[in-house]
Short mmCIF file of C-alpha atoms in Angstrom, two decimals:
data_model
loop_
_atom_site.label_atom_id
_atom_site.label_comp_id
_atom_site.label_asym_id
_atom_site.label_seq_id
_atom_site.Cartn_x
_atom_site.Cartn_y
_atom_site.Cartn_z
CA MET A 23 107.53 99.35 93.33
CA PHE A 24 106.54 98.24 89.87
CA THR A 25 109.36 96.82 87.75
CA PHE A 26 109.39 98.58 84.38
CA SER A 27 111.04 97.87 81.06
CA GLN A 28 111.74 100.76 78.68
CA LEU A 29 109.54 100.19 75.66
CA PRO A 30 106.76 97.77 74.71
CA SER A 31 107.65 95.16 72.12
CA PRO A 32 106.17 95.47 68.59
CA SER A 33 104.14 92.33 69.17
CA ALA A 34 102.65 93.78 72.33
CA SER A 35 101.73 96.98 70.49
CA VAL A 36 100.02 95.01 67.76
CA PHE A 37 98.08 93.04 70.35
CA LYS A 38 97.00 96.20 72.13
CA ASN A 39 95.86 97.91 68.92
CA TYR A 40 93.87 94.85 67.91
CA LYS A 41 92.26 94.57 71.32
CA ARG A 42 91.39 98.28 71.42
CA SER A 43 89.82 98.09 67.96
CA LEU A 44 87.76 95.08 68.96
CA MET A 45 86.64 96.79 72.14
CA SER A 46 85.55 99.89 70.21
CA VAL A 47 83.27 97.73 68.06
CA LEU A 48 81.76 96.02 71.10
CA LEU A 49 81.55 99.05 73.37
CA ALA A 50 77.91 99.96 72.87
CA SER A 51 76.64 96.47 73.59
CA ALA A 52 79.08 96.01 76.46
CA LEU A 53 77.87 99.14 78.20
CA ALA A 54 74.23 98.26 77.60
CA GLY A 55 74.66 94.72 78.86
CA CYS A 56 76.81 95.24 81.94
CA ALA A 57 75.30 94.90 85.38
CA ALA A 58 75.91 98.52 86.32
CA SER A 59 75.09 100.06 89.64
CA PRO A 60 72.20 102.53 89.70
CA SER A 61 74.62 105.45 89.95
CA LEU A 62 76.49 104.39 86.83
CA ASP A 63 73.20 103.78 85.03
CA ASP A 64 72.20 107.33 85.90
CA ILE A 65 75.53 108.58 84.50
CA ASN A 66 75.00 106.83 81.17
CA LYS A 67 71.37 107.88 80.84
CA SER A 68 71.89 111.49 81.87
CA SER A 69 71.18 114.24 79.38
CA VAL A 70 74.15 115.42 77.36
CA SER A 71 74.19 118.93 78.80
CA GLN A 72 74.32 119.32 82.57
CA GLU A 73 73.55 122.64 84.23
CA VAL A 74 76.46 123.84 86.36
CA THR A 75 74.97 125.76 89.26
CA THR A 76 76.95 124.48 92.27
CA TYR A 77 80.47 123.27 93.02
CA PHE A 78 79.12 119.72 92.88
CA ASN A 79 78.09 120.02 89.20
CA TYR A 80 80.15 119.62 86.05
CA ASN A 81 79.53 119.57 82.31
CA LEU A 82 81.87 117.84 79.86
CA GLN A 83 82.58 119.23 76.41
CA SER A 84 84.56 118.03 73.40
CA PRO A 85 87.55 120.11 72.20
CA SER A 86 85.18 121.78 69.72
CA GLY A 87 82.82 122.80 72.51
CA GLN A 88 80.07 120.21 72.05
CA ASP A 89 78.39 118.90 75.21
CA ILE A 90 78.93 115.17 75.73
CA ASN A 91 78.11 112.72 78.51
CA LEU A 92 80.41 110.15 80.05
CA LYS A 93 79.15 107.25 77.96
CA ARG A 94 79.99 109.09 74.74
CA PHE A 95 83.33 110.29 76.12
CA VAL A 96 84.41 106.78 77.15
CA ALA A 97 83.48 105.55 73.67
CA ASP A 98 85.51 108.37 72.10
CA ILE A 99 88.65 107.54 74.09
CA GLN A 100 88.68 103.75 73.69
CA ASP A 101 91.88 103.92 71.63
CA ALA A 102 93.65 106.25 74.07
CA ASP A 103 96.60 104.88 76.02
CA VAL A 104 96.57 107.63 78.64
CA VAL A 105 93.77 109.90 79.85
CA LEU A 106 95.09 112.88 81.79
CA VAL A 107 92.49 114.54 84.03
CA GLY A 108 93.54 117.91 85.38
CA GLU A 109 92.08 119.24 88.60
CA TRP A 110 91.76 122.18 90.90
CA HIS A 111 92.67 120.41 94.13
CA THR A 112 89.73 120.07 96.57
CA HIS A 113 87.13 121.00 93.90
CA THR A 114 84.10 118.82 94.65
CA GLY A 115 82.72 118.76 91.11
CA ILE A 116 86.05 117.75 89.59
CA HIS A 117 86.63 114.97 92.09
CA ARG A 118 83.09 113.76 91.44
CA PHE A 119 83.84 113.71 87.71
CA GLN A 120 87.08 111.77 88.23
CA THR A 121 85.32 109.06 90.21
CA GLU A 122 82.41 108.79 87.79
CA LEU A 123 84.80 108.68 84.84
CA LEU A 124 86.88 105.89 86.37
CA GLN A 125 83.67 104.00 87.14
CA SER A 126 82.54 104.34 83.52
CA MET A 127 85.95 103.34 82.15
CA ILE A 128 86.02 100.21 84.32
CA ALA A 129 82.53 99.26 83.12
CA ALA A 130 83.64 99.59 79.50
CA ASN A 131 87.15 98.15 79.83
CA ASP A 132 88.46 95.97 82.64
CA ASN A 133 92.06 96.80 81.70
CA VAL A 134 92.06 100.23 83.33
CA THR A 135 94.77 101.50 85.69
CA LEU A 136 94.61 104.58 87.92
CA SER A 137 97.70 106.78 88.18
CA MET A 138 97.92 109.48 90.84
CA GLU A 139 99.97 112.59 91.49
CA GLN A 140 98.91 112.27 95.12
CA PHE A 141 101.13 109.26 95.89
CA THR A 142 104.88 109.06 95.33
CA ARG A 143 107.10 106.31 93.96
CA ASP A 144 108.70 105.52 97.29
CA LYS A 145 105.22 104.69 98.65
CA GLN A 146 104.22 102.26 95.87
CA ALA A 147 104.59 99.26 98.17
CA ILE A 148 102.31 100.90 100.74
CA VAL A 149 99.66 101.56 98.09
CA ASN A 150 99.95 97.99 96.84
CA ALA A 151 99.58 96.64 100.38
CA TYR A 152 96.40 98.64 100.88
CA LEU A 153 94.90 97.44 97.60
CA ALA A 154 95.67 93.87 98.72
CA SER A 155 93.91 94.51 102.08
CA GLU A 156 97.15 93.87 103.96
CA ILE A 157 96.93 97.23 105.76
CA GLY A 158 94.09 99.56 106.73
CA GLU A 159 93.27 103.06 105.55
CA GLY A 160 94.84 104.68 108.60
CA THR A 161 98.15 103.02 107.75
CA LEU A 162 97.84 104.04 104.11
CA ILE A 163 97.24 107.65 105.08
CA LYS A 164 100.12 107.80 107.56
CA GLN A 165 102.77 105.61 105.93
CA GLY A 166 101.76 106.57 102.39
CA ASN A 167 101.95 110.31 103.16
CA ALA A 168 98.43 110.79 101.79
CA TRP A 169 97.37 114.35 101.10
CA PRO A 170 95.38 116.16 103.84
CA ASN A 171 92.23 116.03 101.70
CA TYR A 172 92.55 112.30 101.01
CA THR A 173 89.40 111.17 102.81
CA SER A 174 87.18 113.82 101.24
CA ASP A 175 88.54 113.87 97.70
CA TYR A 176 90.66 110.80 96.83
CA ARG A 177 89.16 108.04 98.95
CA PRO A 178 86.34 107.42 96.40
CA LEU A 179 88.87 106.82 93.60
CA VAL A 180 91.12 104.56 95.65
CA GLU A 181 88.20 102.53 97.01
CA LEU A 182 86.79 102.16 93.50
CA ALA A 183 90.15 100.86 92.32
CA LYS A 184 90.42 98.52 95.30
CA THR A 185 86.91 97.11 94.86
CA ASN A 186 87.51 96.46 91.16
CA LYS A 187 91.03 95.09 91.75
CA ILE A 188 92.81 97.51 89.43
CA ASP A 189 96.35 98.84 89.86
CA ILE A 190 97.20 102.27 91.18
CA ILE A 191 100.46 103.87 90.05
CA ALA A 192 102.07 105.98 92.76
CA ALA A 193 103.45 108.23 90.06
CA ASN A 194 105.00 111.28 91.68
CA ALA A 195 108.41 112.19 93.08
CA PRO A 196 108.84 112.48 96.87
CA LYS A 197 107.95 115.94 98.14
CA ASN A 198 111.07 116.40 100.29
CA ILE A 199 113.30 115.87 97.25
CA ILE A 200 111.18 118.24 95.17
CA ARG A 201 111.52 120.93 97.83
CA CYS A 202 115.28 120.49 97.97
CA ILE A 203 115.45 120.89 94.18
CA ALA A 204 113.38 124.07 94.50
CA LYS A 205 115.86 125.30 97.09
CA GLU A 206 119.13 124.28 95.43
CA GLY A 207 118.38 123.65 91.76
CA ILE A 208 118.49 120.60 89.50
CA GLY A 209 122.06 119.86 90.56
CA TYR A 210 120.65 118.54 93.81
CA VAL A 211 119.63 115.38 91.96
CA ASP A 212 123.30 114.39 91.67
CA LYS A 213 123.61 114.29 95.47
CA LEU A 214 120.96 111.62 95.90
CA PRO A 215 121.91 108.06 96.92
CA THR A 216 121.32 105.46 94.22
CA ASP A 217 118.13 104.12 95.75
CA GLU A 218 116.59 107.58 96.15
CA ARG A 219 117.64 108.63 92.65
CA LEU A 220 115.32 105.89 91.34
CA TRP A 221 112.39 107.79 92.84
CA LEU A 222 112.83 110.46 90.15
CA ALA A 223 112.70 110.27 86.37
CA GLU A 224 115.97 109.23 84.78
CA ASN A 225 115.86 112.19 82.39
CA ILE A 226 114.73 115.62 83.61
CA ASN A 227 114.64 118.32 80.94
CA THR A 228 114.96 121.84 82.33
CA GLN A 229 115.78 123.45 78.98
CA ALA A 230 113.69 126.08 77.18
CA SER A 231 110.27 124.81 76.11
CA PRO A 232 106.69 126.10 75.74
CA TYR A 233 106.01 124.64 79.19
CA LYS A 234 108.91 126.54 80.73
CA THR A 235 107.70 129.75 79.09
CA HIS A 236 104.23 129.13 80.50
CA PHE A 237 105.63 128.41 83.96
CA MET A 238 107.89 131.47 84.07
CA ALA A 239 105.01 133.68 82.99
CA SER A 240 103.06 132.46 86.03
CA MET A 241 105.84 133.46 88.45
CA HIS A 242 105.08 136.84 90.01
CA HIS A 243 107.72 136.87 92.71
CA GLY A 244 111.29 135.64 93.14
CA ASP A 245 114.41 136.43 91.11
CA GLU A 246 115.53 134.61 87.96
CA SER A 247 117.70 132.11 89.80
CA GLN A 248 114.95 131.26 92.28
CA ASN A 249 112.45 130.78 89.48
CA GLU A 250 114.85 128.52 87.58
CA ASN A 251 115.07 126.32 90.66
CA LYS A 252 111.30 126.35 91.05
CA PHE A 253 110.87 125.28 87.45
CA ALA A 254 113.40 122.49 87.98
CA SER A 255 111.28 121.18 90.86
CA GLN A 256 108.06 121.58 88.85
CA VAL A 257 109.34 119.76 85.79
CA THR A 258 110.77 116.99 87.97
CA TRP A 259 107.17 116.25 89.01
CA ASP A 260 106.06 116.12 85.39
CA GLU A 261 108.97 114.04 84.15
CA THR A 262 108.61 111.57 87.02
CA MET A 263 104.85 111.17 86.59
CA ALA A 264 105.30 110.75 82.83
CA GLU A 265 108.07 108.16 83.20
CA SER A 266 106.02 106.24 85.78
CA ILE A 267 103.12 106.00 83.31
CA VAL A 268 105.28 105.15 80.28
CA ASN A 269 107.21 102.47 82.16
CA TYR A 270 104.01 100.92 83.46
CA LEU A 271 102.56 100.76 79.93
CA ALA A 272 105.78 99.20 78.68
CA ASP A 273 105.18 96.31 81.07
CA ASN A 274 101.39 96.34 80.60
CA PRO A 275 100.77 97.33 76.96
CA ASN A 276 97.10 96.27 77.00
CA LYS A 277 96.25 98.68 79.82
CA GLN A 278 94.60 102.10 79.63
CA VAL A 279 95.85 104.57 82.23
CA MET A 280 93.79 107.35 83.78
CA HIS A 281 96.08 109.83 85.52
CA ILE A 282 94.96 112.64 87.83
CA ALA A 283 97.05 115.71 88.62
CA GLY A 284 96.80 119.46 89.06
CA LYS A 285 95.63 121.16 85.85
CA PHE A 286 98.89 123.08 85.40
CA HIS A 287 100.67 119.73 84.99
CA THR A 288 98.42 118.57 82.16
CA GLU A 289 96.61 121.36 80.28
CA ASN A 290 97.14 122.17 76.60
CA GLY A 291 99.44 119.21 75.98
CA LEU A 292 102.25 120.66 78.07
CA GLY A 293 103.88 119.34 81.24
CA THR A 294 103.18 115.68 81.84
CA ALA A 295 101.58 115.16 78.42
CA ALA A 296 104.64 116.48 76.59
CA SER A 297 106.93 114.42 78.84
CA ILE A 298 104.96 111.25 78.04
CA LEU A 299 105.18 111.82 74.30
CA ALA A 300 108.89 112.67 74.48
CA ARG A 301 109.44 109.18 75.87
CA ALA A 302 106.86 107.28 73.83
CA PRO A 303 105.56 109.29 70.85
CA GLU A 304 103.48 106.31 69.69
CA LEU A 305 101.15 106.64 72.66
CA LYS A 306 97.81 108.41 72.31
CA VAL A 307 97.18 110.89 75.11
CA VAL A 308 93.78 112.47 75.82
CA ILE A 309 93.50 115.47 78.14
CA VAL A 310 90.58 116.74 80.20
CA THR A 311 91.03 120.26 81.57
CA PRO A 312 88.72 122.03 84.03
CA VAL A 313 87.58 125.46 82.89
CA ASP A 314 85.21 128.06 84.25
CA VAL A 315 81.68 127.36 83.06
CA ASN A 316 81.40 130.90 81.71
CA SER A 317 84.72 130.94 79.85
CA ALA A 318 84.85 131.15 76.07
CA LEU A 319 86.37 128.37 73.98
CA ILE A 320 89.84 129.87 73.59
CA GLY A 321 93.03 127.87 73.72
CA ASN A 322 96.41 129.05 74.96
CA SER A 323 97.27 130.71 71.64
CA ALA A 324 100.51 132.17 72.94
CA LEU A 325 101.81 128.66 73.50
CA ILE A 326 99.98 126.50 70.98
CA GLY A 327 101.02 127.98 67.66
CA ASN A 328 98.34 130.70 67.62
CA LYS A 329 95.52 128.18 67.32
CA GLU A 330 92.20 129.51 68.52
CA THR A 331 91.12 126.20 70.04
CA THR A 332 92.67 123.58 72.30
CA ASN A 333 92.73 119.82 71.84
CA ASP A 334 91.74 119.33 75.48
CA TYR A 335 88.30 118.15 76.45
CA ARG A 336 86.75 120.83 78.66
CA LEU A 337 85.31 120.07 82.08
CA GLN A 338 83.06 123.02 82.84
CA VAL A 339 82.81 123.80 86.55
CA ILE A 340 82.47 126.84 88.77
CA THR A 341 85.92 128.32 89.34
CA PRO A 342 87.22 128.09 92.93
CA PRO A 343 86.74 131.24 95.01
CA LYS A 344 89.45 133.89 94.81
CA GLN A 345 91.98 133.13 97.53
CA PHE A 346 93.00 136.69 98.28
CA VAL A 347 91.50 140.12 97.77
CA LYS A 348 94.08 142.10 99.72
CA GLU A 349 97.75 141.92 98.71
CA ALA A 350 98.82 141.98 102.36
CA ASN A 351 96.91 138.77 103.02
CA MET A 352 98.47 137.13 99.98
CA MET A 353 101.99 138.08 101.07
CA ALA A 354 101.30 136.78 104.58
CA SER A 355 100.24 133.46 103.07
CA PHE A 356 103.42 133.27 100.98
CA LYS A 357 105.43 133.94 104.13
CA ASP A 358 103.67 131.10 105.94
CA LEU A 359 104.32 128.77 103.00
CA SER A 360 108.01 129.60 103.09
CA LYS A 361 108.13 128.45 106.73
CA ARG A 362 107.24 124.90 105.73
CA ASN A 363 110.86 124.47 104.62
CA ASP A 364 112.27 125.55 107.99
CA LYS A 365 112.69 121.90 108.98
CA LEU A 366 113.63 120.72 105.49
CA VAL A 367 116.81 118.62 105.55
CA CYS A 368 118.67 118.45 102.24
CA ILE A 369 121.82 116.47 101.49
CA GLU A 370 124.94 118.59 101.94
#
């Protein structure tokens, strides 16, 4: 596991700001002069607006709704400390964008780090061993508890990081602990042994917040107590991912972190973004949120002070298919999901 200090020193911050400013000045020539692969060259030369007609396509827009390509986007975010990229899990176009974005960021700045929701803190050593070619992919998948869609959706990112010798932060909290929190509430954290407690953020805020309001509004089943526990588990993810990123930047202040996670964790400056800024308000965080290609440019006005726009960059894609048409099928799916905890063992 990475060893983290709490906050970067003033001298480190000055160095990082100077380096970022210098890189912004040199970006255009750096991109033009690098020995890019044909695929990256195609990315940089592509037209600004891309037609979204399949699940493989995407189109990137600025917060004001202007179409931009990856080269322009990477130039715009040179002074960002953290780039949060939300996703609909298993969406081909979004995963394509993530890989092409990381490729473009590496070409423009060799001090890039990838942070992932899909690996947990207790598996950091396994991830590090894979990046160092000490173990194979099969071992990474099994011992690292990789997600079922790893080979189709996350392999390209990990292999890109490995080839370019950049760090990967295994940012998340272990799933078994998260499920026990969802079952028993935030008090479960106090039962954890000292070594396991380090796998979660030191501070986990379950108090009222715009994020909590947003989360509770999305809950359509379960009583108040159950939903409080579910929020405690949800926010533990966000707080842990945020702390992992902030602690890494404290030790590596010249790095730029690209973090991928489900869109609910990142959109509209809530969740992980808010948790990052609560710990390190001096950091600049940029957010990319997937939206339906046909949706209007409307922010979450109920949560963001009645503003009509969002500060998120918009990744236009085709929305995933509706999962259920019949309520009976939806309830059957929920019942099946509940069975996954039948073998869950929590500390008494």
